[in-house]
C-alpha positions as protocol buffer text, in pm:
chain_id: "A"
residue {
  index: 1
  type: MET
  ca { x: 8115 y: 10865 z: 2787 }
}
residue {
  index: 2
  type: GLU
  ca { x: 7782 y: 10753 z: 2993 }
}
residue {
  index: 3
  type: ASP
  ca { x: 7712 y: 10801 z: 3315 }
}
residue {
  index: 4
  type: SER
  ca { x: 7446 y: 10554 z: 3429 }
}
residue {
  index: 5
  type: SER
  ca { x: 7337 y: 10767 z: 3725 }
}
residue {
  index: 6
  type: SER
  ca { x: 7243 y: 11052 z: 3507 }
}
residue {
  index: 7
  type: GLY
  ca { x: 7064 y: 10904 z: 3212 }
}
residue {
  index: 8
  type: ASN
  ca { x: 7211 y: 10979 z: 2855 }
}
residue {
  index: 9
  type: THR
  ca { x: 7455 y: 11230 z: 2896 }
}
residue {
  index: 10
  type: SER
  ca { x: 7821 y: 11201 z: 2780 }
}
residue {
  index: 11
  type: ARG
  ca { x: 8112 y: 11417 z: 2980 }
}
residue {
  index: 12
  type: THR
  ca { x: 8143 y: 11616 z: 2701 }
}
residue {
  index: 13
  type: GLY
  ca { x: 7824 y: 11769 z: 2794 }
}
residue {
  index: 14
  type: LYS
  ca { x: 7587 y: 11640 z: 2488 }
}
residue {
  index: 15
  type: ASN
  ca { x: 7305 y: 11409 z: 2496 }
}
residue {
  index: 16
  type: ARG
  ca { x: 7327 y: 11060 z: 2361 }
}
residue {
  index: 17
  type: PRO
  ca { x: 7140 y: 11053 z: 2032 }
}
residue {
  index: 18
  type: PRO
  ca { x: 6849 y: 10861 z: 2000 }
}
residue {
  index: 19
  type: HIS
  ca { x: 6854 y: 10545 z: 1796 }
}
residue {
  index: 20
  type: ARG
  ca { x: 6790 y: 10642 z: 1419 }
}
residue {
  index: 21
  type: SER
  ca { x: 6864 y: 10353 z: 1205 }
}
residue {
  index: 22
  type: SER
  ca { x: 6522 y: 10415 z: 1017 }
}
residue {
  index: 23
  type: ALA
  ca { x: 6661 y: 10750 z: 889 }
}
residue {
  index: 24
  type: PRO
  ca { x: 6820 y: 10799 z: 543 }
}
residue {
  index: 25
  type: PRO
  ca { x: 7184 y: 10822 z: 569 }
}
residue {
  index: 26
  type: ARG
  ca { x: 7302 y: 11161 z: 528 }
}
residue {
  index: 27
  type: LYS
  ca { x: 7628 y: 11269 z: 366 }
}
residue {
  index: 28
  type: SER
  ca { x: 7925 y: 11292 z: 614 }
}
residue {
  index: 29
  type: SER
  ca { x: 8166 y: 11594 z: 638 }
}
residue {
  index: 30
  type: SER
  ca { x: 8413 y: 11651 z: 384 }
}
residue {
  index: 31
  type: TYR
  ca { x: 8666 y: 11739 z: 649 }
}
residue {
  index: 32
  type: GLN
  ca { x: 8957 y: 11470 z: 663 }
}
residue {
  index: 33
  type: LYS
  ca { x: 9319 y: 11460 z: 815 }
}
residue {
  index: 34
  type: PRO
  ca { x: 9534 y: 11548 z: 487 }
}
residue {
  index: 35
  type: SER
  ca { x: 9780 y: 11229 z: 449 }
}
residue {
  index: 36
  type: ASP
  ca { x: 10167 y: 11299 z: 505 }
}
residue {
  index: 37
  type: ASP
  ca { x: 10250 y: 11352 z: 171 }
}
residue {
  index: 38
  type: ARG
  ca { x: 10006 y: 11631 z: 82 }
}
residue {
  index: 39
  type: ARG
  ca { x: 10039 y: 11818 z: 406 }
}
residue {
  index: 40
  type: PRO
  ca { x: 9876 y: 12186 z: 371 }
}
residue {
  index: 41
  type: ARG
  ca { x: 10140 y: 12447 z: 274 }
}
residue {
  index: 42
  type: ASP
  ca { x: 9949 y: 12786 z: 284 }
}
residue {
  index: 43
  type: ARG
  ca { x: 9800 y: 12936 z: 585 }
}
residue {
  index: 44
  type: GLU
  ca { x: 9429 y: 12871 z: 464 }
}
residue {
  index: 45
  type: ALA
  ca { x: 9504 y: 12512 z: 423 }
}
residue {
  index: 46
  type: GLU
  ca { x: 9689 y: 12469 z: 765 }
}
residue {
  index: 47
  type: GLN
  ca { x: 9350 y: 12625 z: 937 }
}
residue {
  index: 48
  type: ARG
  ca { x: 9144 y: 12371 z: 755 }
}
residue {
  index: 49
  type: TYR
  ca { x: 9396 y: 12092 z: 905 }
}
residue {
  index: 50
  type: SER
  ca { x: 9346 y: 12220 z: 1246 }
}
residue {
  index: 51
  type: GLY
  ca { x: 8976 y: 12193 z: 1226 }
}
residue {
  index: 52
  type: PRO
  ca { x: 8703 y: 12482 z: 1225 }
}
residue {
  index: 53
  type: ALA
  ca { x: 8756 y: 12804 z: 1419 }
}
residue {
  index: 54
  type: LEU
  ca { x: 8695 y: 12790 z: 1805 }
}
residue {
  index: 55
  type: ALA
  ca { x: 8488 y: 13068 z: 1972 }
}
residue {
  index: 56
  type: GLU
  ca { x: 8626 y: 13256 z: 2261 }
}
residue {
  index: 57
  type: ASP
  ca { x: 8356 y: 13099 z: 2472 }
}
residue {
  index: 58
  type: ILE
  ca { x: 8448 y: 12745 z: 2417 }
}
residue {
  index: 59
  type: LEU
  ca { x: 8657 y: 12693 z: 2705 }
}
residue {
  index: 60
  type: PHE
  ca { x: 8862 y: 12389 z: 2827 }
}
residue {
  index: 61
  type: ALA
  ca { x: 8738 y: 12420 z: 3158 }
}
residue {
  index: 62
  type: ASP
  ca { x: 8385 y: 12342 z: 3024 }
}
residue {
  index: 63
  type: LEU
  ca { x: 8498 y: 11957 z: 2991 }
}
residue {
  index: 64
  type: ASP
  ca { x: 8422 y: 11700 z: 3239 }
}
residue {
  index: 65
  type: PRO
  ca { x: 8702 y: 11738 z: 3510 }
}
residue {
  index: 66
  type: GLU
  ca { x: 8803 y: 11360 z: 3464 }
}
residue {
  index: 67
  type: VAL
  ca { x: 8859 y: 11399 z: 3066 }
}
residue {
  index: 68
  type: ARG
  ca { x: 9068 y: 11717 z: 3155 }
}
residue {
  index: 69
  type: THR
  ca { x: 9254 y: 11503 z: 3363 }
}
residue {
  index: 70
  type: GLN
  ca { x: 9295 y: 11247 z: 3070 }
}
residue {
  index: 71
  type: LEU
  ca { x: 9410 y: 11501 z: 2811 }
}
residue {
  index: 72
  type: ARG
  ca { x: 9663 y: 11667 z: 3062 }
}
residue {
  index: 73
  type: VAL
  ca { x: 9930 y: 11387 z: 2960 }
}
residue {
  index: 74
  type: LEU
  ca { x: 9937 y: 11605 z: 2625 }
}
residue {
  index: 75
  type: PRO
  ca { x: 10127 y: 11905 z: 2591 }
}
residue {
  index: 76
  type: LYS
  ca { x: 9935 y: 12200 z: 2748 }
}
residue {
  index: 77
  type: GLU
  ca { x: 9813 y: 12372 z: 2412 }
}
residue {
  index: 78
  type: VAL
  ca { x: 9757 y: 12047 z: 2251 }
}
residue {
  index: 79
  type: ALA
  ca { x: 9538 y: 11934 z: 2535 }
}
residue {
  index: 80
  type: GLU
  ca { x: 9366 y: 12290 z: 2556 }
}
residue {
  index: 81
  type: ARG
  ca { x: 9258 y: 12291 z: 2198 }
}
residue {
  index: 82
  type: VAL
  ca { x: 9144 y: 11935 z: 2169 }
}
residue {
  index: 83
  type: GLY
  ca { x: 8934 y: 11963 z: 2456 }
}
residue {
  index: 84
  type: ARG
  ca { x: 8799 y: 12302 z: 2323 }
}
residue {
  index: 85
  type: HIS
  ca { x: 8710 y: 12095 z: 2009 }
}
residue {
  index: 86
  type: LEU
  ca { x: 8543 y: 11834 z: 2215 }
}
residue {
  index: 87
  type: VAL
  ca { x: 8324 y: 12118 z: 2395 }
}
residue {
  index: 88
  type: ALA
  ca { x: 8247 y: 12247 z: 2032 }
}
residue {
  index: 89
  type: ALA
  ca { x: 8137 y: 11909 z: 1946 }
}
residue {
  index: 90
  type: GLY
  ca { x: 7922 y: 11853 z: 2221 }
}
residue {
  index: 91
  type: ARG
  ca { x: 7738 y: 12206 z: 2180 }
}
residue {
  index: 92
  type: LEU
  ca { x: 7674 y: 12167 z: 1804 }
}
residue {
  index: 93
  type: LEU
  ca { x: 7586 y: 11799 z: 1816 }
}
residue {
  index: 94
  type: ASP
  ca { x: 7204 y: 11844 z: 1817 }
}
residue {
  index: 95
  type: HIS
  ca { x: 7145 y: 12154 z: 1586 }
}
residue {
  index: 96
  type: ASP
  ca { x: 7471 y: 12113 z: 1337 }
}
residue {
  index: 97
  type: PRO
  ca { x: 7598 y: 11777 z: 1362 }
}
residue {
  index: 98
  type: ASP
  ca { x: 7824 y: 11794 z: 1048 }
}
residue {
  index: 99
  type: LEU
  ca { x: 8020 y: 12089 z: 1216 }
}
residue {
  index: 100
  type: ALA
  ca { x: 8003 y: 11885 z: 1532 }
}
residue {
  index: 101
  type: LEU
  ca { x: 8184 y: 11633 z: 1337 }
}
residue {
  index: 102
  type: GLN
  ca { x: 8463 y: 11838 z: 1188 }
}
residue {
  index: 103
  type: HIS
  ca { x: 8547 y: 11952 z: 1524 }
}
residue {
  index: 104
  type: ALA
  ca { x: 8557 y: 11582 z: 1685 }
}
residue {
  index: 105
  type: GLN
  ca { x: 8761 y: 11505 z: 1379 }
}
residue {
  index: 106
  type: ALA
  ca { x: 8988 y: 11791 z: 1467 }
}
residue {
  index: 107
  type: ALA
  ca { x: 9061 y: 11640 z: 1811 }
}
residue {
  index: 108
  type: ARG
  ca { x: 9113 y: 11320 z: 1673 }
}
residue {
  index: 109
  type: VAL
  ca { x: 9397 y: 11446 z: 1434 }
}
residue {
  index: 110
  type: LYS
  ca { x: 9591 y: 11546 z: 1785 }
}
residue {
  index: 111
  type: ALA
  ca { x: 9450 y: 11285 z: 2001 }
}
residue {
  index: 112
  type: PRO
  ca { x: 9372 y: 10967 z: 1843 }
}
residue {
  index: 113
  type: ARG
  ca { x: 9429 y: 10720 z: 2124 }
}
residue {
  index: 114
  type: PHE
  ca { x: 9173 y: 10880 z: 2358 }
}
residue {
  index: 115
  type: GLY
  ca { x: 8867 y: 10695 z: 2393 }
}
residue {
  index: 116
  type: ILE
  ca { x: 8670 y: 11007 z: 2469 }
}
residue {
  index: 117
  type: VAL
  ca { x: 8807 y: 11153 z: 2131 }
}
residue {
  index: 118
  type: ARG
  ca { x: 8715 y: 10838 z: 1935 }
}
residue {
  index: 119
  type: GLU
  ca { x: 8357 y: 10855 z: 2119 }
}
residue {
  index: 120
  type: ALA
  ca { x: 8313 y: 11226 z: 2012 }
}
residue {
  index: 121
  type: VAL
  ca { x: 8382 y: 11130 z: 1672 }
}
residue {
  index: 122
  type: GLY
  ca { x: 8159 y: 10820 z: 1682 }
}
residue {
  index: 123
  type: GLU
  ca { x: 7851 y: 11022 z: 1819 }
}
residue {
  index: 124
  type: ALA
  ca { x: 7877 y: 11318 z: 1566 }
}
residue {
  index: 125
  type: ALA
  ca { x: 7918 y: 11072 z: 1294 }
}
residue {
  index: 126
  type: TYR
  ca { x: 7601 y: 10869 z: 1405 }
}
residue {
  index: 127
  type: HIS
  ca { x: 7409 y: 11198 z: 1435 }
}
residue {
  index: 128
  type: THR
  ca { x: 7506 y: 11276 z: 1067 }
}
residue {
  index: 129
  type: GLY
  ca { x: 7395 y: 10917 z: 947 }
}
residue {
  index: 130
  type: ASP
  ca { x: 7748 y: 10806 z: 848 }
}
residue {
  index: 131
  type: TRP
  ca { x: 7701 y: 10481 z: 1018 }
}
residue {
  index: 132
  type: HIS
  ca { x: 8030 y: 10348 z: 871 }
}
residue {
  index: 133
  type: MET
  ca { x: 8230 y: 10596 z: 1038 }
}
residue {
  index: 134
  type: ALA
  ca { x: 8023 y: 10587 z: 1351 }
}
residue {
  index: 135
  type: LEU
  ca { x: 8059 y: 10205 z: 1374 }
}
residue {
  index: 136
  type: MET
  ca { x: 8445 y: 10236 z: 1316 }
}
residue {
  index: 137
  type: GLU
  ca { x: 8500 y: 10506 z: 1575 }
}
residue {
  index: 138
  type: LEU
  ca { x: 8248 y: 10388 z: 1837 }
}
residue {
  index: 139
  type: ARG
  ca { x: 8426 y: 10023 z: 1827 }
}
residue {
  index: 140
  type: ALA
  ca { x: 8762 y: 10184 z: 1871 }
}
residue {
  index: 141
  type: ALA
  ca { x: 8622 y: 10404 z: 2170 }
}
residue {
  index: 142
  type: ARG
  ca { x: 8489 y: 10053 z: 2338 }
}
residue {
  index: 143
  type: ARG
  ca { x: 8808 y: 9885 z: 2272 }
}
residue {
  index: 144
  type: VAL
  ca { x: 8998 y: 10154 z: 2438 }
}
residue {
  index: 145
  type: THR
  ca { x: 8811 y: 10226 z: 2727 }
}
residue {
  index: 146
  type: GLY
  ca { x: 8610 y: 9874 z: 2783 }
}
residue {
  index: 147
  type: ASN
  ca { x: 8275 y: 10075 z: 2823 }
}
residue {
  index: 148
  type: ASP
  ca { x: 7965 y: 9889 z: 2710 }
}
residue {
  index: 149
  type: ALA
  ca { x: 7770 y: 10195 z: 2684 }
}
residue {
  index: 150
  type: TYR
  ca { x: 7863 y: 10240 z: 2327 }
}
residue {
  index: 151
  type: LEU
  ca { x: 7700 y: 9894 z: 2247 }
}
residue {
  index: 152
  type: PRO
  ca { x: 7325 y: 10021 z: 2179 }
}
residue {
  index: 153
  type: MET
  ca { x: 7481 y: 10296 z: 1878 }
}
residue {
  index: 154
  type: ILE
  ca { x: 7713 y: 10023 z: 1781 }
}
residue {
  index: 155
  type: ILE
  ca { x: 7421 y: 9762 z: 1728 }
}
residue {
  index: 156
  type: ASP
  ca { x: 7196 y: 10025 z: 1576 }
}
residue {
  index: 157
  type: CYS
  ca { x: 7464 y: 10114 z: 1305 }
}
residue {
  index: 158
  type: GLU
  ca { x: 7484 y: 9748 z: 1219 }
}
residue {
  index: 159
  type: ARG
  ca { x: 7106 y: 9760 z: 1170 }
}
residue {
  index: 160
  type: ALA
  ca { x: 7127 y: 10083 z: 970 }
}
residue {
  index: 161
  type: LEU
  ca { x: 7388 y: 9928 z: 739 }
}
residue {
  index: 162
  type: GLY
  ca { x: 7147 y: 9648 z: 647 }
}
residue {
  index: 163
  type: ARG
  ca { x: 7333 y: 9393 z: 885 }
}
residue {
  index: 164
  type: SER
  ca { x: 7023 y: 9281 z: 1086 }
}
residue {
  index: 165
  type: GLU
  ca { x: 7166 y: 8940 z: 1178 }
}
residue {
  index: 166
  type: LYS
  ca { x: 7478 y: 9080 z: 1285 }
}
residue {
  index: 167
  type: ALA
  ca { x: 7289 y: 9332 z: 1483 }
}
residue {
  index: 168
  type: ARG
  ca { x: 7079 y: 9066 z: 1655 }
}
residue {
  index: 169
  type: GLN
  ca { x: 7396 y: 8866 z: 1744 }
}
residue {
  index: 170
  type: LEU
  ca { x: 7561 y: 9133 z: 1904 }
}
residue {
  index: 171
  type: LEU
  ca { x: 7244 y: 9228 z: 2084 }
}
residue {
  index: 172
  type: ASP
  ca { x: 7199 y: 8866 z: 2221 }
}
residue {
  index: 173
  type: GLU
  ca { x: 7570 y: 8874 z: 2333 }
}
residue {
  index: 174
  type: ALA
  ca { x: 7533 y: 9208 z: 2525 }
}
residue {
  index: 175
  type: ARG
  ca { x: 7212 y: 9094 z: 2714 }
}
residue {
  index: 176
  type: LYS
  ca { x: 7450 y: 8810 z: 2870 }
}
residue {
  index: 177
  type: GLY
  ca { x: 7667 y: 9094 z: 3047 }
}
residue {
  index: 178
  type: LYS
  ca { x: 7620 y: 9283 z: 3322 }
}
residue {
  index: 179
  type: LEU
  ca { x: 7493 y: 9594 z: 3221 }
}
residue {
  index: 180
  type: ASP
  ca { x: 7376 y: 9932 z: 3380 }
}
residue {
  index: 181
  type: ILE
  ca { x: 6993 y: 10035 z: 3384 }
}
residue {
  index: 182
  type: VAL
  ca { x: 7052 y: 10280 z: 3077 }
}
residue {
  index: 183
  type: THR
  ca { x: 7237 y: 10051 z: 2860 }
}
residue {
  index: 184
  type: ARG
  ca { x: 6980 y: 9756 z: 2951 }
}
residue {
  index: 185
  type: VAL
  ca { x: 6710 y: 10017 z: 2872 }
}
residue {
  index: 186
  type: GLU
  ca { x: 6853 y: 10141 z: 2505 }
}
residue {
  index: 187
  type: LEU
  ca { x: 6922 y: 9758 z: 2440 }
}
residue {
  index: 188
  type: ALA
  ca { x: 6560 y: 9664 z: 2512 }
}
residue {
  index: 189
  type: ILE
  ca { x: 6460 y: 9975 z: 2295 }
}
residue {
  index: 190
  type: LEU
  ca { x: 6675 y: 9861 z: 2022 }
}
residue {
  index: 191
  type: SER
  ca { x: 6528 y: 9490 z: 2027 }
}
residue {
  index: 192
  type: ALA
  ca { x: 6191 y: 9626 z: 2028 }
}
residue {
  index: 193
  type: GLY
  ca { x: 6291 y: 9852 z: 1702 }
}
residue {
  index: 194
  type: ILE
  ca { x: 6419 y: 9539 z: 1518 }
}
residue {
  index: 195
  type: HIS
  ca { x: 6102 y: 9346 z: 1600 }
}
residue {
  index: 196
  type: ARG
  ca { x: 5879 y: 9634 z: 1511 }
}
residue {
  index: 197
  type: GLU
  ca { x: 6055 y: 9654 z: 1155 }
}
residue {
  index: 198
  type: ASN
  ca { x: 5970 y: 9280 z: 1113 }
}
residue {
  index: 199
  type: GLY
  ca { x: 5627 y: 9333 z: 1184 }
}
residue {
  index: 200
  type: ASP
  ca { x: 5631 y: 9159 z: 1516 }
}
residue {
  index: 201
  type: THR
  ca { x: 5459 y: 9427 z: 1770 }
}
residue {
  index: 202
  type: ALA
  ca { x: 5393 y: 9175 z: 2008 }
}
residue {
  index: 203
  type: ALA
  ca { x: 5770 y: 9065 z: 2080 }
}
residue {
  index: 204
  type: ALA
  ca { x: 5835 y: 9431 z: 2063 }
}
residue {
  index: 205
  type: ILE
  ca { x: 5610 y: 9515 z: 2354 }
}
residue {
  index: 206
  type: ALA
  ca { x: 5765 y: 9210 z: 2548 }
}
residue {
  index: 207
  type: ASP
  ca { x: 6093 y: 9375 z: 2496 }
}
residue {
  index: 208
  type: VAL
  ca { x: 6020 y: 9700 z: 2685 }
}
residue {
  index: 209
  type: SER
  ca { x: 5800 y: 9577 z: 2926 }
}
residue {
  index: 210
  type: LEU
  ca { x: 6048 y: 9585 z: 3166 }
}
residue {
  index: 211
  type: PRO
  ca { x: 6032 y: 9601 z: 3527 }
}
residue {
  index: 212
  type: GLU
  ca { x: 6184 y: 9957 z: 3521 }
}
residue {
  index: 213
  type: LEU
  ca { x: 5877 y: 10085 z: 3333 }
}
residue {
  index: 214
  type: ARG
  ca { x: 5729 y: 10146 z: 3677 }
}
residue {
  index: 215
  type: SER
  ca { x: 6013 y: 10295 z: 3846 }
}
residue {
  index: 216
  type: SER
  ca { x: 5961 y: 10651 z: 4011 }
}
residue {
  index: 217
  type: GLY
  ca { x: 6153 y: 10960 z: 3958 }
}
residue {
  index: 218
  type: GLU
  ca { x: 6257 y: 11193 z: 3640 }
}
residue {
  index: 219
  type: HIS
  ca { x: 6514 y: 11003 z: 3418 }
}
residue {
  index: 220
  type: SER
  ca { x: 6574 y: 11037 z: 3025 }
}
residue {
  index: 221
  type: TRP
  ca { x: 6592 y: 10640 z: 3034 }
}
residue {
  index: 222
  type: LEU
  ca { x: 6252 y: 10611 z: 3175 }
}
residue {
  index: 223
  type: ALA
  ca { x: 6114 y: 10871 z: 2968 }
}
residue {
  index: 224
  type: ARG
  ca { x: 6243 y: 10684 z: 2662 }
}
residue {
  index: 225
  type: LEU
  ca { x: 6131 y: 10342 z: 2778 }
}
residue {
  index: 226
  type: ARG
  ca { x: 5804 y: 10466 z: 2850 }
}
residue {
  index: 227
  type: TYR
  ca { x: 5775 y: 10657 z: 2526 }
}
residue {
  index: 228
  type: CYS
  ca { x: 5844 y: 10364 z: 2315 }
}
residue {
  index: 229
  type: TYR
  ca { x: 5581 y: 10136 z: 2517 }
}
residue {
  index: 230
  type: ALA
  ca { x: 5332 y: 10378 z: 2439 }
}
residue {
  index: 231
  type: GLU
  ca { x: 5398 y: 10387 z: 2071 }
}
residue {
  index: 232
  type: LEU
  ca { x: 5373 y: 10026 z: 2042 }
}
residue {
  index: 233
  type: LEU
  ca { x: 5061 y: 10030 z: 2246 }
}
residue {
  index: 234
  type: LEU
  ca { x: 4904 y: 10282 z: 1994 }
}
residue {
  index: 235
  type: GLU
  ca { x: 5007 y: 10081 z: 1688 }
}
residue {
  index: 236
  type: ARG
  ca { x: 4799 y: 9769 z: 1848 }
}
residue {
  index: 237
  type: ASP
  ca { x: 4521 y: 10027 z: 1863 }
}
residue {
  index: 238
  type: GLN
  ca { x: 4520 y: 10029 z: 2262 }
}
residue {
  index: 239
  type: LEU
  ca { x: 4445 y: 10427 z: 2269 }
}
residue {
  index: 240
  type: ASP
  ca { x: 4373 y: 10440 z: 2639 }
}
residue {
  index: 241
  type: GLN
  ca { x: 4650 y: 10278 z: 2741 }
}
residue {
  index: 242
  type: ALA
  ca { x: 4883 y: 10466 z: 2507 }
}
residue {
  index: 243
  type: LYS
  ca { x: 4759 y: 10794 z: 2667 }
}
residue {
  index: 244
  type: THR
  ca { x: 4838 y: 10664 z: 2999 }
}
residue {
  index: 245
  type: TRP
  ca { x: 5162 y: 10589 z: 2913 }
}
residue {
  index: 246
  type: PHE
  ca { x: 5261 y: 10871 z: 2706 }
}
residue {
  index: 247
  type: GLY
  ca { x: 5147 y: 11082 z: 3000 }
}
residue {
  index: 248
  type: LEU
  ca { x: 5406 y: 10879 z: 3239 }
}
residue {
  index: 249
  type: ALA
  ca { x: 5679 y: 10922 z: 2995 }
}
residue {
  index: 250
  type: ALA
  ca { x: 5583 y: 11327 z: 3008 }
}
residue {
  index: 251
  type: ASP
  ca { x: 5604 y: 11302 z: 3363 }
}
residue {
  index: 252
  type: ALA
  ca { x: 5971 y: 11136 z: 3357 }
}
residue {
  index: 253
  type: ASP
  ca { x: 6105 y: 11352 z: 3089 }
}
residue {
  index: 254
  type: ASP
  ca { x: 6281 y: 11645 z: 3292 }
}
residue {
  index: 255
  type: THR
  ca { x: 6502 y: 11738 z: 2996 }
}
residue {
  index: 256
  type: ASP
  ca { x: 6227 y: 11723 z: 2714 }
}
residue {
  index: 257
  type: GLU
  ca { x: 6415 y: 11461 z: 2527 }
}
residue {
  index: 258
  type: THR
  ca { x: 6073 y: 11314 z: 2418 }
}
residue {
  index: 259
  type: ASP
  ca { x: 5746 y: 11471 z: 2253 }
}
residue {
  index: 260
  type: ALA
  ca { x: 5538 y: 11274 z: 2492 }
}
residue {
  index: 261
  type: ALA
  ca { x: 5341 y: 11586 z: 2641 }
}
residue {
  index: 262
  type: ASP
  ca { x: 5256 y: 11711 z: 2286 }
}
residue {
  index: 263
  type: ARG
  ca { x: 5156 y: 11330 z: 2175 }
}
residue {
  index: 264
  type: LEU
  ca { x: 4945 y: 11303 z: 2457 }
}
residue {
  index: 265
  type: LEU
  ca { x: 4762 y: 11636 z: 2358 }
}
residue {
  index: 266
  type: GLU
  ca { x: 4723 y: 11535 z: 2010 }
}
residue {
  index: 267
  type: LEU
  ca { x: 4555 y: 11204 z: 2121 }
}
residue {
  index: 268
  type: GLU
  ca { x: 4323 y: 11409 z: 2311 }
}
residue {
  index: 269
  type: GLY
  ca { x: 4248 y: 11630 z: 2004 }
}
residue {
  index: 270
  type: VAL
  ca { x: 4434 y: 11920 z: 2154 }
}
residue {
  index: 271
  type: ALA
  ca { x: 4553 y: 12120 z: 1825 }
}
residue {
  index: 272
  type: LEU
  ca { x: 4921 y: 12221 z: 1810 }
}
residue {
  index: 273
  type: GLY
  ca { x: 5188 y: 12349 z: 1589 }
}
residue {
  index: 274
  type: GLU
  ca { x: 5041 y: 12518 z: 1270 }
}
residue {
  index: 275
  type: ASP
  ca { x: 4726 y: 12623 z: 1428 }
}
residue {
  index: 276
  type: ILE
  ca { x: 4882 y: 12801 z: 1699 }
}
residue {
  index: 277
  type: GLU
  ca { x: 5121 y: 12959 z: 1498 }
}
residue {
  index: 278
  type: ALA
  ca { x: 4860 y: 13083 z: 1244 }
}
residue {
  index: 279
  type: GLY
  ca { x: 4691 y: 13285 z: 1556 }
}
residue {
  index: 280
  type: VAL
  ca { x: 4409 y: 12995 z: 1569 }
}
residue {
  index: 281
  type: GLU
  ca { x: 4293 y: 12890 z: 1909 }
}
residue {
  index: 282
  type: PRO
  ca { x: 4255 y: 12545 z: 1984 }
}
residue {
  index: 283
  type: GLU
  ca { x: 3936 y: 12385 z: 2100 }
}
residue {
  index: 284
  type: GLN
  ca { x: 3905 y: 12425 z: 2474 }
}
residue {
  index: 285
  type: GLN
  ca { x: 3919 y: 12085 z: 2576 }
}
residue {
  index: 286
  type: ASN
  ca { x: 3972 y: 11875 z: 2940 }
}
residue {
  index: 287
  type: PRO
  ca { x: 4286 y: 11663 z: 2839 }
}
residue {
  index: 288
  type: ALA
  ca { x: 4162 y: 11437 z: 3107 }
}
residue {
  index: 289
  type: GLY
  ca { x: 3830 y: 11376 z: 2940 }
}
residue {
  index: 290
  type: VAL
  ca { x: 3663 y: 11461 z: 3267 }
}
């Protein structure tokens, strides 16, 4: 779940995924709990039913203390297995979301009524591009916990499924509530994305022109807000202002959530990536243009 004081990090230790509704959906994991009339009979099938193998360095103690407390209402062995699957899902989310989803689903088999478990399945499904599953699980997590931090992903799933009117309706309703800064920023970015898709860049810029753009400190939500603002300025050919805001986004990005620093260098004409890997030295330039 989201902690408004720490940016986009959930209590299983993973980062909130960026909104990706423009990305093509990917096939979700094939792992599913067998129905009661086809329970696995042999050892190999039983192992699949229990979820993927858990490495020795995946520890129950790595969970947030509050989550561990919640799970302790389960039998000890079950609680620890569910918790370890949640930890594994969090660690795998960015580089192997399909396997992360299998771990999260394995936790769901044993503990389907826990909001943190439904959140883990929803976030993993979101990362794989399985919008239907993500929407179902995130709605369930919100229903169980009452936490509005899931709203940006829920709305983004609606948009990804082609239900733009539903997404806009949910967005308008969400903005009427009392939201923490992280959720307000994510909703603003989401609204800007909808306007951008409809060709209304001016409205998109208005969405993210929040007073918080000029906040101080290093926060992932601030980096994302400034990055979005810079992208929109660039689309309107306001190059100098875009450079300024990419730079400010990089200043706020203490966790490298964005590639703002690289974008700024590219706009300044500094060669990156393939040229450097090939051993070609980029031309020496002053990024400040002085």
